[in-house]
Short mmCIF file of C-alpha atoms in Angstrom, two decimals:
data_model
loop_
_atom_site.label_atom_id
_atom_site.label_comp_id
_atom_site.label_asym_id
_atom_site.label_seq_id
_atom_site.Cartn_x
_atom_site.Cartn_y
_atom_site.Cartn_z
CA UNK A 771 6.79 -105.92 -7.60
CA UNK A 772 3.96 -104.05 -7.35
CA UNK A 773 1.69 -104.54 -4.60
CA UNK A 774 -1.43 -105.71 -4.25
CA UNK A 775 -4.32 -102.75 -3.71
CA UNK A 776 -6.05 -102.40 -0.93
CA UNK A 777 -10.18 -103.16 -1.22
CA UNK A 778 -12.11 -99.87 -1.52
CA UNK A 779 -13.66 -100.88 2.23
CA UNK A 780 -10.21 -100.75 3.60
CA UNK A 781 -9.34 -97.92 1.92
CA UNK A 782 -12.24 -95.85 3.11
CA UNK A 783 -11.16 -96.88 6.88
CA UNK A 784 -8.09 -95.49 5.81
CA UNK A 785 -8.65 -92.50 4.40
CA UNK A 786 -11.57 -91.83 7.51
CA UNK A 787 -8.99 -92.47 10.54
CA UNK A 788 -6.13 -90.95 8.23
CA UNK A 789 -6.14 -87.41 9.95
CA UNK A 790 -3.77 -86.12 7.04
CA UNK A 791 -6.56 -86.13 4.63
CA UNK A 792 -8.86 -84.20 6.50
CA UNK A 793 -9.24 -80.30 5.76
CA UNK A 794 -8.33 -80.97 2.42
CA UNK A 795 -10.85 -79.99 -0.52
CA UNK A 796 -13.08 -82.74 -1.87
CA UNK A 797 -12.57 -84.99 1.31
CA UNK A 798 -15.99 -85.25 3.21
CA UNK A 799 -16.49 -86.78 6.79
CA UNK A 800 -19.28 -89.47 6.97
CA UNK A 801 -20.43 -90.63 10.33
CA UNK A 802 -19.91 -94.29 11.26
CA UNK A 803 -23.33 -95.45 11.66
CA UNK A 804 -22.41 -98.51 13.43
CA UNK A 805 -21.33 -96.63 16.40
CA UNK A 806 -24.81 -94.93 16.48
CA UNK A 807 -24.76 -91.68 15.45
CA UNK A 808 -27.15 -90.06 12.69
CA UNK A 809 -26.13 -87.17 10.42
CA UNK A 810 -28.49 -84.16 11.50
CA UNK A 811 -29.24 -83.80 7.44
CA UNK A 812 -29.79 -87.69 7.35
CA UNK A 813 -33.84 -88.69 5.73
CA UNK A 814 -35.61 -89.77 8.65
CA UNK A 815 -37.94 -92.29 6.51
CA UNK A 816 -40.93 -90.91 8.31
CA UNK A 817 -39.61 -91.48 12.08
CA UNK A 818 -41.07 -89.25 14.18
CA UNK A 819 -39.14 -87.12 16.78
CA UNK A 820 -41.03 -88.92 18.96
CA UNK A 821 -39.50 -92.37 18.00
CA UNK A 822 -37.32 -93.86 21.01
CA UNK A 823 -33.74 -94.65 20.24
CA UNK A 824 -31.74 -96.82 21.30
CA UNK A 825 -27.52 -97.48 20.16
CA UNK A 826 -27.41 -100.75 18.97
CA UNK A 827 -31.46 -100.76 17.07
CA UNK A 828 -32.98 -98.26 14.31
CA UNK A 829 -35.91 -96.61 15.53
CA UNK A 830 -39.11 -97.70 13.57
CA UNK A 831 -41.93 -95.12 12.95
CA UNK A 832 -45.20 -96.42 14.52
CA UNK A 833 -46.13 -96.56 11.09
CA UNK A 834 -44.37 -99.45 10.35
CA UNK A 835 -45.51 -101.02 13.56
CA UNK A 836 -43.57 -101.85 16.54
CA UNK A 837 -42.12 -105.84 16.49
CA UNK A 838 -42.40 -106.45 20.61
CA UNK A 839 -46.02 -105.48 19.43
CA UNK A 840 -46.45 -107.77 16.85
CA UNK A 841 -44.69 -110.43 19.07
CA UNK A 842 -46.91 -109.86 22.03
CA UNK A 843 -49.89 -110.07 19.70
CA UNK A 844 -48.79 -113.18 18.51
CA UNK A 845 -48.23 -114.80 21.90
CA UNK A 846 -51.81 -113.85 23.37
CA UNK A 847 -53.61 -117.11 22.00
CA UNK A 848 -51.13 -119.36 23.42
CA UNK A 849 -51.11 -117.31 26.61
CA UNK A 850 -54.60 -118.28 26.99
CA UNK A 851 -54.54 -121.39 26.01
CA UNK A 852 -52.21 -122.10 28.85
CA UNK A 853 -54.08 -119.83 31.46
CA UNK A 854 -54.76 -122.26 34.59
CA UNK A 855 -58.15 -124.34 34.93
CA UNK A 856 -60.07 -124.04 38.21
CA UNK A 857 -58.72 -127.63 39.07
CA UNK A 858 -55.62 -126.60 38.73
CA UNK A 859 -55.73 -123.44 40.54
CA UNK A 860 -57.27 -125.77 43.57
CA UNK A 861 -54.11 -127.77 43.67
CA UNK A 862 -52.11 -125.49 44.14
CA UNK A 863 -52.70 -125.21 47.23
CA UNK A 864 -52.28 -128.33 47.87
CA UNK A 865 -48.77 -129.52 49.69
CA UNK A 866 -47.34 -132.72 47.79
CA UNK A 867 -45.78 -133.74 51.03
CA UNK A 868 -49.75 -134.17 52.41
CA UNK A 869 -50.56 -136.50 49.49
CA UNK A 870 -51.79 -136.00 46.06
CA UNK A 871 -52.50 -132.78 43.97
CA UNK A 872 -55.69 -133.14 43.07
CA UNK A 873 -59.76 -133.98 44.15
CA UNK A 874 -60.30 -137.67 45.23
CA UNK A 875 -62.89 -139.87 43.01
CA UNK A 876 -65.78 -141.14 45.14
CA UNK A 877 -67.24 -143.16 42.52
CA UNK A 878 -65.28 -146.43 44.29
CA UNK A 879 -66.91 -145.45 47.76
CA UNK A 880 -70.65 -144.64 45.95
CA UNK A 881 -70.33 -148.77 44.44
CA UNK A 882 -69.33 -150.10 47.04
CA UNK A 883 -72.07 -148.28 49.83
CA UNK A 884 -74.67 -149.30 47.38
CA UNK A 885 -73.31 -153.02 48.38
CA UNK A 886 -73.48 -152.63 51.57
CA UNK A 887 -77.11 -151.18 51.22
CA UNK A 888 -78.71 -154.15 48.98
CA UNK A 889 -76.80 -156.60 52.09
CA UNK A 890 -78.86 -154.56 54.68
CA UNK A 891 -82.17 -154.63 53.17
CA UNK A 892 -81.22 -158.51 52.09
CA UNK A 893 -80.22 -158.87 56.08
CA UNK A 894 -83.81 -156.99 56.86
CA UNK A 895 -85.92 -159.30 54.55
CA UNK A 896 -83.89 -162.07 56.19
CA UNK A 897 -84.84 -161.34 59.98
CA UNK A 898 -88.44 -160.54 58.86
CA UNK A 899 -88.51 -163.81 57.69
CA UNK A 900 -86.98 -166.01 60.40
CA UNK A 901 -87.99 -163.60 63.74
CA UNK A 902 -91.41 -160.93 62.61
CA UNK A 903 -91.29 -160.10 66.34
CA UNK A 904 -87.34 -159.06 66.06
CA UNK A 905 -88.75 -155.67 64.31
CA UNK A 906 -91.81 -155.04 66.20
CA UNK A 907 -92.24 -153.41 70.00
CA UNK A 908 -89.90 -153.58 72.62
CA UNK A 909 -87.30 -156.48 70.46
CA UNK A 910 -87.12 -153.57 68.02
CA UNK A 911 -86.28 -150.62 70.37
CA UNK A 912 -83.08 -152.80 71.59
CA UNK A 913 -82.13 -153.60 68.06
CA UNK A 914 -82.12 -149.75 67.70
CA UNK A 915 -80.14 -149.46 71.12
CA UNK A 916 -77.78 -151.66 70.11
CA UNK A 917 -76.97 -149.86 66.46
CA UNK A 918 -76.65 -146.97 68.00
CA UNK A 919 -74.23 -147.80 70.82
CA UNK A 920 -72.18 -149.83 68.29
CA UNK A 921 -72.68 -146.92 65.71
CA UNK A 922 -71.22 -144.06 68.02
CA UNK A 923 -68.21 -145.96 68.91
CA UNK A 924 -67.69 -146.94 65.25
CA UNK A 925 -68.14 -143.56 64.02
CA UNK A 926 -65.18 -142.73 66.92
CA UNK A 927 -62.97 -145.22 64.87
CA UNK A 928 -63.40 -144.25 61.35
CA UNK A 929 -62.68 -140.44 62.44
CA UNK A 930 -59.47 -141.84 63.89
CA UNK A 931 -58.81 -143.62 61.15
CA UNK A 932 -59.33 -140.48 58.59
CA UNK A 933 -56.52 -139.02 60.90
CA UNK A 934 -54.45 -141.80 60.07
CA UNK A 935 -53.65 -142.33 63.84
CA UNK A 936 -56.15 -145.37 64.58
CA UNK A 937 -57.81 -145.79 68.14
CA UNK A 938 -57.35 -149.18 69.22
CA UNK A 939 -58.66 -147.68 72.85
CA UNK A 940 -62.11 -147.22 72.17
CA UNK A 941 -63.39 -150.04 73.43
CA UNK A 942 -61.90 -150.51 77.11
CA UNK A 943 -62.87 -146.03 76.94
CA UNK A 944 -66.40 -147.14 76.42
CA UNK A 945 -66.93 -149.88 78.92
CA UNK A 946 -64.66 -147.95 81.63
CA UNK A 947 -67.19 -145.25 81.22
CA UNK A 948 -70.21 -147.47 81.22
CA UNK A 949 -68.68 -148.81 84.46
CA UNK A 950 -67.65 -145.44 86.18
CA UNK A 951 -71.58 -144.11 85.09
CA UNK A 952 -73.17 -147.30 86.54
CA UNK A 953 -70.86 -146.54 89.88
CA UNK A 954 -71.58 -142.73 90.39
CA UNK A 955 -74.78 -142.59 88.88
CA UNK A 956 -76.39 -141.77 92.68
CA UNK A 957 -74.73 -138.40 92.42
CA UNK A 958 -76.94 -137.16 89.48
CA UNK A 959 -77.19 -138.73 85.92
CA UNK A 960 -76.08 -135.76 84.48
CA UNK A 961 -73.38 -134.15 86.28
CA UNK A 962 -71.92 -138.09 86.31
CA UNK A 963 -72.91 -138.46 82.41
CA UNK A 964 -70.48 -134.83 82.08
CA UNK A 965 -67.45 -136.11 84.64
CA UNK A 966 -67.55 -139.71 82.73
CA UNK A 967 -66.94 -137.63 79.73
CA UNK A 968 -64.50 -135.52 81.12
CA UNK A 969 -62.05 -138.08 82.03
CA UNK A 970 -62.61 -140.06 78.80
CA UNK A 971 -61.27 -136.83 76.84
CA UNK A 972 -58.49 -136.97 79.04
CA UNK A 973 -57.76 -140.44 78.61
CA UNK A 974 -58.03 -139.17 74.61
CA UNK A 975 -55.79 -136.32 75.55
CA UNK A 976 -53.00 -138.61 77.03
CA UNK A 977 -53.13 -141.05 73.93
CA UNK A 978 -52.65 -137.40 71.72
CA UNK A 979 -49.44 -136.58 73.27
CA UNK A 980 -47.70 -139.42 73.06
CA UNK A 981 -48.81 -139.68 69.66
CA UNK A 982 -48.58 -136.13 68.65
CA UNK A 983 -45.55 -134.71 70.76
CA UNK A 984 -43.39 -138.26 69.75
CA UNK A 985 -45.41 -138.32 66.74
CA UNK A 986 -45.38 -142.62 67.29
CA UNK A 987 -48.70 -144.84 65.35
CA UNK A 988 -51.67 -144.17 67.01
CA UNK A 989 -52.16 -148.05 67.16
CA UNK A 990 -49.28 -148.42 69.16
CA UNK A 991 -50.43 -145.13 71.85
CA UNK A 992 -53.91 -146.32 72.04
CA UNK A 993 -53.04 -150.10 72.10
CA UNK A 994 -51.01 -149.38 75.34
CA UNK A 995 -54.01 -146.89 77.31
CA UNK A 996 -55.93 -149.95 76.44
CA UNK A 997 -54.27 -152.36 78.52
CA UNK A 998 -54.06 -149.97 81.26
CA UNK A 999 -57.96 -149.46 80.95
CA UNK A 1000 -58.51 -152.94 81.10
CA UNK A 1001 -56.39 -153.65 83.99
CA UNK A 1002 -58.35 -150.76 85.87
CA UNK A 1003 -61.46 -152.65 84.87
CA UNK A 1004 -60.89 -156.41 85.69
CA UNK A 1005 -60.42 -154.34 89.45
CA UNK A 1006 -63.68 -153.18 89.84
CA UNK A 1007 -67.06 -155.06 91.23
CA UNK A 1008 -69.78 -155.06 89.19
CA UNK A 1009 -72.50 -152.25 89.15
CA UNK A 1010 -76.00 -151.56 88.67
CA UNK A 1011 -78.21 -148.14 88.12
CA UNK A 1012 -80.22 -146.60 90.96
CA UNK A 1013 -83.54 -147.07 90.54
CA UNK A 1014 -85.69 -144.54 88.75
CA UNK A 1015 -82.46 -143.85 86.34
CA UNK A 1016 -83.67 -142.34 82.53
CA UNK A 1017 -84.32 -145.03 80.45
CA UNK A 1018 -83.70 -144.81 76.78
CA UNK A 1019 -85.76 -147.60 75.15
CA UNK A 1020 -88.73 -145.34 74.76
CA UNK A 1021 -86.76 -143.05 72.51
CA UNK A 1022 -84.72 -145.88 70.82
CA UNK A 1023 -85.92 -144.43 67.37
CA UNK A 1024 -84.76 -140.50 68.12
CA UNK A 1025 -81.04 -142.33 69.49
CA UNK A 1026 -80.50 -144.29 66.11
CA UNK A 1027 -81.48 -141.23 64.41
CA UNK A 1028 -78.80 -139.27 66.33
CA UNK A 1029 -76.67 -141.48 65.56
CA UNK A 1030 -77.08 -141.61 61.74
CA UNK A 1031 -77.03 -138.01 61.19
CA UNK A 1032 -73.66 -138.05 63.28
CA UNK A 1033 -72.22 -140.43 60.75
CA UNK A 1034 -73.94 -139.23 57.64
CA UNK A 1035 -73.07 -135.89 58.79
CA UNK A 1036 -69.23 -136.58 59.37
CA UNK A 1037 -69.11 -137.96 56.08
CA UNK A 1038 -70.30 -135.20 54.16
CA UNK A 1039 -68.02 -132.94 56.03
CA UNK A 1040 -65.27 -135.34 54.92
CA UNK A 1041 -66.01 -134.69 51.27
CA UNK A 1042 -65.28 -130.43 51.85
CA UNK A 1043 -61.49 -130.47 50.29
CA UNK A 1044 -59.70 -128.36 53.07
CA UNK A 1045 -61.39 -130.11 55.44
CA UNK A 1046 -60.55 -133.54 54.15
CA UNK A 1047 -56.80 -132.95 53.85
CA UNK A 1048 -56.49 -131.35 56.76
CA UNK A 1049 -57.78 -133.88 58.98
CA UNK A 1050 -55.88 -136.33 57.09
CA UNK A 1051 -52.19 -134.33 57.07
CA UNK A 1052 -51.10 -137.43 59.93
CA UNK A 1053 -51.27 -139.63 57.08
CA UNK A 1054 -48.06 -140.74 56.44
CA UNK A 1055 -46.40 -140.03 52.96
CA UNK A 1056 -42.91 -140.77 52.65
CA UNK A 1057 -40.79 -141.24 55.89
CA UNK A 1058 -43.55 -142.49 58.50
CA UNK A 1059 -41.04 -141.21 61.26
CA UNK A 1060 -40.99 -137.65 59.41
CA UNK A 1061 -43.17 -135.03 61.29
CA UNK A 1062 -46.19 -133.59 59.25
CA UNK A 1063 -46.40 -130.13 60.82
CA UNK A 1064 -48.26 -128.29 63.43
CA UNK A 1065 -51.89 -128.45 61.21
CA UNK A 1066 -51.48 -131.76 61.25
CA UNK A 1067 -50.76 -132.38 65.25
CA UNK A 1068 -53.85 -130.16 65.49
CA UNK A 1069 -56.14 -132.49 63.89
CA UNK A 1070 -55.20 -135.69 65.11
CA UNK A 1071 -54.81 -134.30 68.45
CA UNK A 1072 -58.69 -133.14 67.88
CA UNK A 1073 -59.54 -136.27 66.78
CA UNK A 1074 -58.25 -138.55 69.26
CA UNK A 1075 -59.72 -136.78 72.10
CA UNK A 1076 -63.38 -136.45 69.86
CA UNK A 1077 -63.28 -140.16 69.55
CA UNK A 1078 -62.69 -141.00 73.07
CA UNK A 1079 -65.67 -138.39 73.83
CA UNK A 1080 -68.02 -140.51 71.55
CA UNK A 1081 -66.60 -143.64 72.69
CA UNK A 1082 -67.74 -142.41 76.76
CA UNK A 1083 -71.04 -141.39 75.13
CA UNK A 1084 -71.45 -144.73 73.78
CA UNK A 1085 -70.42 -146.48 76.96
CA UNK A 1086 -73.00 -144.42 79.06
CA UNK A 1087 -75.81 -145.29 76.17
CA UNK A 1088 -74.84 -149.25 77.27
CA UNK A 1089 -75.17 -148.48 80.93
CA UNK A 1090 -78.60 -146.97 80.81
CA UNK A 1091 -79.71 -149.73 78.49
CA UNK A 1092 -78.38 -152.75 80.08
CA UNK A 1093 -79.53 -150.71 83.64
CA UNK A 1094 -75.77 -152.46 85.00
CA UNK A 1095 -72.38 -153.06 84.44
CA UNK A 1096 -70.19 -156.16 85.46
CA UNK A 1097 -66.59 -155.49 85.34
CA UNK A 1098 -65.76 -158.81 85.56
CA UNK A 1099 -67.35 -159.29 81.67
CA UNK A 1100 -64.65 -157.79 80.45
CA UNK A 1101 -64.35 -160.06 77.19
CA UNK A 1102 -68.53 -160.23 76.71
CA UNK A 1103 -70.04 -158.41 73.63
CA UNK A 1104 -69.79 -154.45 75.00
CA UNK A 1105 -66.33 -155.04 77.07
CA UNK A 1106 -62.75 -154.99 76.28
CA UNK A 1107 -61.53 -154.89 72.50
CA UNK A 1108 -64.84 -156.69 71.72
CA UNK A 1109 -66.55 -153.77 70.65
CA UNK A 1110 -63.55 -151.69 69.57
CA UNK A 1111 -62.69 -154.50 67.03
CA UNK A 1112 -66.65 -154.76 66.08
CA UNK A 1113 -66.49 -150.43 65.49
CA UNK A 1114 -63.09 -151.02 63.47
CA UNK A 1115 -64.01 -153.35 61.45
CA UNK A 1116 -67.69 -151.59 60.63
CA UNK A 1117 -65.44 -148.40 60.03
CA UNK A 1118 -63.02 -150.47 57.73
CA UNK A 1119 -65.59 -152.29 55.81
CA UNK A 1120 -67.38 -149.03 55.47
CA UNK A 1121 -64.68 -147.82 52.97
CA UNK A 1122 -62.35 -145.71 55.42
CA UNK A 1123 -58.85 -146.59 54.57
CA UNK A 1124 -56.57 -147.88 56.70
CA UNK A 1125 -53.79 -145.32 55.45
CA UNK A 1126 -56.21 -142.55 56.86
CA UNK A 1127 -58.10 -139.27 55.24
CA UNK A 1128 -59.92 -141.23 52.16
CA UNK A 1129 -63.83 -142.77 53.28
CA UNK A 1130 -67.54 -142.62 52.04
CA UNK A 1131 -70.23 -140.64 53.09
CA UNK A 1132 -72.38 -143.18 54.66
CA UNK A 1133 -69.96 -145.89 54.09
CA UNK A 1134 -69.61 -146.27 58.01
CA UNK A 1135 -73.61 -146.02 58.93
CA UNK A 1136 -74.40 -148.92 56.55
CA UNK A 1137 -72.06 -150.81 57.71
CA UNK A 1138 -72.91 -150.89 61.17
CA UNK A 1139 -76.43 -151.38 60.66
CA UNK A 1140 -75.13 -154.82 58.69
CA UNK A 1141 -73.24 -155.52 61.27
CA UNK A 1142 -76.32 -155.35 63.70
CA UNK A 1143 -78.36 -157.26 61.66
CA UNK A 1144 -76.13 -160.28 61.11
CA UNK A 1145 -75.34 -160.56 64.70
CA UNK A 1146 -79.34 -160.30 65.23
CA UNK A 1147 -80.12 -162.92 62.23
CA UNK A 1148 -77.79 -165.32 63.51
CA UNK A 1149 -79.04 -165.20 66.93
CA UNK A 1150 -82.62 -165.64 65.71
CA UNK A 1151 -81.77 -168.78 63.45
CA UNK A 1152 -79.54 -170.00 66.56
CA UNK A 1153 -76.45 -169.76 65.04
CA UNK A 1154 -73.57 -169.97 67.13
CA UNK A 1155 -71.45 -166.48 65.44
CA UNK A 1156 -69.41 -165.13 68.35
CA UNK A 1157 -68.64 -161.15 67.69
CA UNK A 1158 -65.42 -161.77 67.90
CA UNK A 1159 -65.36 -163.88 65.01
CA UNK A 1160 -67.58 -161.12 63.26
CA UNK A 1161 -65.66 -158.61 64.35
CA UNK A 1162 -62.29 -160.66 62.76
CA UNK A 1163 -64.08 -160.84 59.27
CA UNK A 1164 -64.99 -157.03 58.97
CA UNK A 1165 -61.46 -155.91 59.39
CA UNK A 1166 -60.58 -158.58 56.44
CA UNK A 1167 -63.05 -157.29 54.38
CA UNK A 1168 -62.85 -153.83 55.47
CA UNK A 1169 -58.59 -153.94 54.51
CA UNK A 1170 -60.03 -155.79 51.08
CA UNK A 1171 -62.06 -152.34 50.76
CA UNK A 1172 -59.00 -150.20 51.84
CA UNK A 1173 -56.68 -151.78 48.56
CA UNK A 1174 -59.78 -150.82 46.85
CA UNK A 1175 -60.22 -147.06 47.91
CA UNK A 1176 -56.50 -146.79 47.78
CA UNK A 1177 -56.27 -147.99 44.04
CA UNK A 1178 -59.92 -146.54 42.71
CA UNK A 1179 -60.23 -143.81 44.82
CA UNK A 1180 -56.87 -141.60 44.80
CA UNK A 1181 -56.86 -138.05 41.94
CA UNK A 1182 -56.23 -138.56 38.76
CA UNK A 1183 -52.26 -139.05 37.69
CA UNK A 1184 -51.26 -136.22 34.84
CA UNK A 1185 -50.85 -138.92 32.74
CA UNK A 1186 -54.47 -140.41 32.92
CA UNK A 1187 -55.56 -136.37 32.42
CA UNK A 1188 -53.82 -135.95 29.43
CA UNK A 1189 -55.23 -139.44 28.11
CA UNK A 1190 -58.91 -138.38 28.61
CA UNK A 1191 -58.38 -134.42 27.73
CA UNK A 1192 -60.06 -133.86 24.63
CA UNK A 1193 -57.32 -132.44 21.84
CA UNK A 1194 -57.44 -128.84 20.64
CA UNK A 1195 -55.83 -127.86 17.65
CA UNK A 1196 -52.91 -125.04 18.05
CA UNK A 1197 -53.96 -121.57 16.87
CA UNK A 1198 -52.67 -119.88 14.03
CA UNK A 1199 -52.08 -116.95 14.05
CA UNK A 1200 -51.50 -114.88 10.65
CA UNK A 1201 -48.29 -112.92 9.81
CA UNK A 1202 -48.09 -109.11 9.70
CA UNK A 1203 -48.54 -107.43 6.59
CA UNK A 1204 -45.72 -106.79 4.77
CA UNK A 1205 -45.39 -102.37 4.26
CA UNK A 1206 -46.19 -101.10 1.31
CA UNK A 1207 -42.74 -99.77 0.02
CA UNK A 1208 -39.62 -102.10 -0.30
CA UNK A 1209 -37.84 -100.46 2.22
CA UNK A 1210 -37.15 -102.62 5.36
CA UNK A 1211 -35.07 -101.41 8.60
CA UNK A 1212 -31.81 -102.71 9.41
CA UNK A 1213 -31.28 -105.95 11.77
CA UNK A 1214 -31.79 -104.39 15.52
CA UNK A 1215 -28.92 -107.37 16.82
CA UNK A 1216 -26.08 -105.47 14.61
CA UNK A 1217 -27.25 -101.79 14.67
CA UNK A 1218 -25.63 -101.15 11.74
CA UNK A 1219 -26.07 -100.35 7.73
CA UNK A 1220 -25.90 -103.29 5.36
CA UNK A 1221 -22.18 -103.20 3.58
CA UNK A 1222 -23.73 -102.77 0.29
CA UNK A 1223 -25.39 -99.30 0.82
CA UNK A 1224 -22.78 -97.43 2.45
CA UNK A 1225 -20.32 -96.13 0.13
CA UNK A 1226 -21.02 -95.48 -3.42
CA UNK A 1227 -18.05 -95.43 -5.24
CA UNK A 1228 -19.17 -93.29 -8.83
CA UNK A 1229 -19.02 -90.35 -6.55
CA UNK A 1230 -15.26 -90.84 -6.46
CA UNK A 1231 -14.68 -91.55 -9.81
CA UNK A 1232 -16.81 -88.03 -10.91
CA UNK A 1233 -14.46 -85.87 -8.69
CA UNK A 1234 -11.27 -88.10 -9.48
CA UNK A 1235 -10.81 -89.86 -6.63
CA UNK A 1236 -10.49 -92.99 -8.48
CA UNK A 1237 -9.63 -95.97 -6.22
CA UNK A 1238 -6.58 -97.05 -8.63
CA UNK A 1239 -5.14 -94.16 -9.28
CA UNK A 1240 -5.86 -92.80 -6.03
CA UNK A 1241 -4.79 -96.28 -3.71
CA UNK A 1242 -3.31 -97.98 -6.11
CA UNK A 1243 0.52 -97.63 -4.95
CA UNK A 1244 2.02 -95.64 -2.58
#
């Protein structure tokens, strides 16, 4: 039988590792350009000696232009179409365990603060109507008093509540200090004023480390130093001023003025971002029990003992206006959790959330001064409206408001972004041009020459190395 010959590709192999063959005349040694070497006398197709290469790729002549070139070149639109916009290089700073990526919307808080505006001047036209006197002389100067002794004490809330550790101390602070004032006034009105306000930051201190070092609600902290201020209170006789103490009626305008740029001013420092989240880090996000960090303690710390400061401040505004204290009216409209439930609910119904860090900018300052003015109105129709009762619907309405700044007022999801981006086409970018000649390099994955162009068999057959008569049979 003879047997089948061997495929001229086989044979070559052969012949090339056969070291019998070699020496003899006619055989030539070709290099195996799959293993990477080039034949000195090889063309070099216009490569340069320059050219960079590599086993495994052909080296291309910058003439024919380099393909991580034309690659690159045909990334760079995409590139920049997915460069980062300022937005997003804001949130990334931002910690998702802190709340939301992104810039709250204030459009929610801007509505509903232009309510509470048009019920003020409604409440304004109101009183002018049923008491003229109420905004004229010395009935005026009180109604400013009493805005701005309600108005520090609420701003003192709606900072704690930004925190998201609530104060529920304020009021027995502010009537404890009103007292203590009234008591130790003899000894100088100023260097009693800055004791009275000593302690009170200490009382503030106190409710900060239980809330901060067990990291507990602030609700629960504050509700606690509350009682204990209280009990302190129903102990004490009632007091009066000396005679000859400063009396504030005569600048009632300048103190409501104070007042508002306090809370116009806190609010506009609320909208600065860093600001803003930082104060608000105590918010809890996932676990409430889970600790938010050491920025956070900071802040709430801060802010506890700032709104117990305001909250003294406030109670030594009451003393020098009411020129007396009696401990025994603990429950009245300045004592107890009277006014602390009057400043929550102004700081509520405001637009602060209950949740902490989101409010208005002047959300808080028009709410007290409806506050005032209903509780003025009512007495000048003779309605019976207890403050308590008032003070019971603002912090409905004001945890209406918080579902409403909660929902309305939180950044943008990535889904509601991608709904109102506008589209942009994709760019297009045009192929190379193809080179001029037909030649084309090898693929650089195989480093090798296509099977077609690497033997040429008529050589063999001119010098008689036929591949039958030369393989054929053995």
């Amino acid at each position: 039988m003879r047997p089948v010959p061997v495929g001229w590709q086989e044979a070559r192999a052969m012949a090339y590792d056969d070291s019998r063959f070699r020496g003899e005349p006619g055989f030539r040694e070709e290099p195996d350009f799959r293993s990477g070497g080039v034949p000195e006398d090889a063309p070099t197709l216009g490569v340069s000696s320059q050219s960079v290469y590599t086993p495994g790729s052909f080296p291309v002549s910058p003439a024919y232009g380099s393909p991580a070139a034309e690659s690159t070149a045909s990334l760079e639109p995409d590139a920049r179409r997915r460069l980062p916009t300022a937005r997003q290089l804001g949130d990334v700073f931002d910690d998702p365990e802190h709340g939301e990526p992104g810039r709250d919307r204030y459009a929610v808080h801007a509505l509903w603060e232009l309510v509470l505006l048009l019920a003020a001047g409604a409440l304004l036209y109101l009183l002018r109507d049923a008491s003229p006197a109420a905004l004229r002389g010395a009935e005026l100067r009180a109604l400013l008093l009493s805005g701005a002794e309600l108005g520090l004490v609420a701003v003192a809330a709606g900072l704690t509540l930004r925190a998201g550790a609530p104060n529920l101390a304020l009021g027995p602070i502010a009537f404890a200090a009103a007292l203590f004032f009234a008591k130790n006034a003899d000894r100088g009105l100023l260097m009693t004023a800055a004791i009275t306000g000593l302690i009170a930051v200490g009382v503030g201190v106190v409710i900060a480390v239980l809330v901060v070092a067990f990291h507990v609600p602030g609700w629960a902290a504050s509700l606690g130093a509350a009682l204990a201020l209280i009990a302190w209170i129903m102990n004490q006789p009632a007091e009066r001023l000396v005679a000859g103490a400063y009396d504030p009626h005569p600048h009632a305008m300048w103190w409501a003025i104070g007042v508002a740029v306090l809370a116009a001013g806190g609010g506009a420092l609320g909208v600065i971002r860093p600001l803003r989240r930082g104060l608000g880090r105590f918010r809890p996000v996932h676990d409430p029990a889970d600790r938010r960090g050491g920025g956070a303690a900071t802040f709430t710390g801060l802010a506890l003992a700032g709104s117990a400061l305001l909250a003294a401040v406030g109670g030594v505004l009451v003393a020098l206006d009411e020129r007396g204290v009696a401990a025994g009216d603990a429950s009245a409209s300045f004592g107890g959790f009277t006014v602390g439930a009057l400043a929550l609910g102004a700081a509520l119904a405001g637009g602060t959330s209950a949740f902490g860090r989101r409010g208005g900018v002047l959300g808080t300052l028009l709410a007290v001064a409806v506050i005032t003015l209903l509780l003025r109105y009512t007495a000048a129709e003779g309605w019976k409206l207890q403050p308590v009762a008032l003070a019971a619907g603002a912090i409905g309405l004001g945890l209406v408001v918080t579902r409403l700044v909660e929902t309305f007022g939180r950044p943008r999801t990535a889904a509601q972004e991608a709904e109102e981006a506008p589209w942009t086409p994709p760019s297009i970018t045009a192929p190379p041009p193809e080179p001029d000649d037909n030649w084309s390099p090898p693929s650089s994955r195989t480093g090798s020459w296509p099977a077609t162009s690497a033997y040429d068999t008529s050589r063999d057959s001119d010098r008689g190395w036929g591949v039958e008569e030369r393989w054929g049979t053995r």
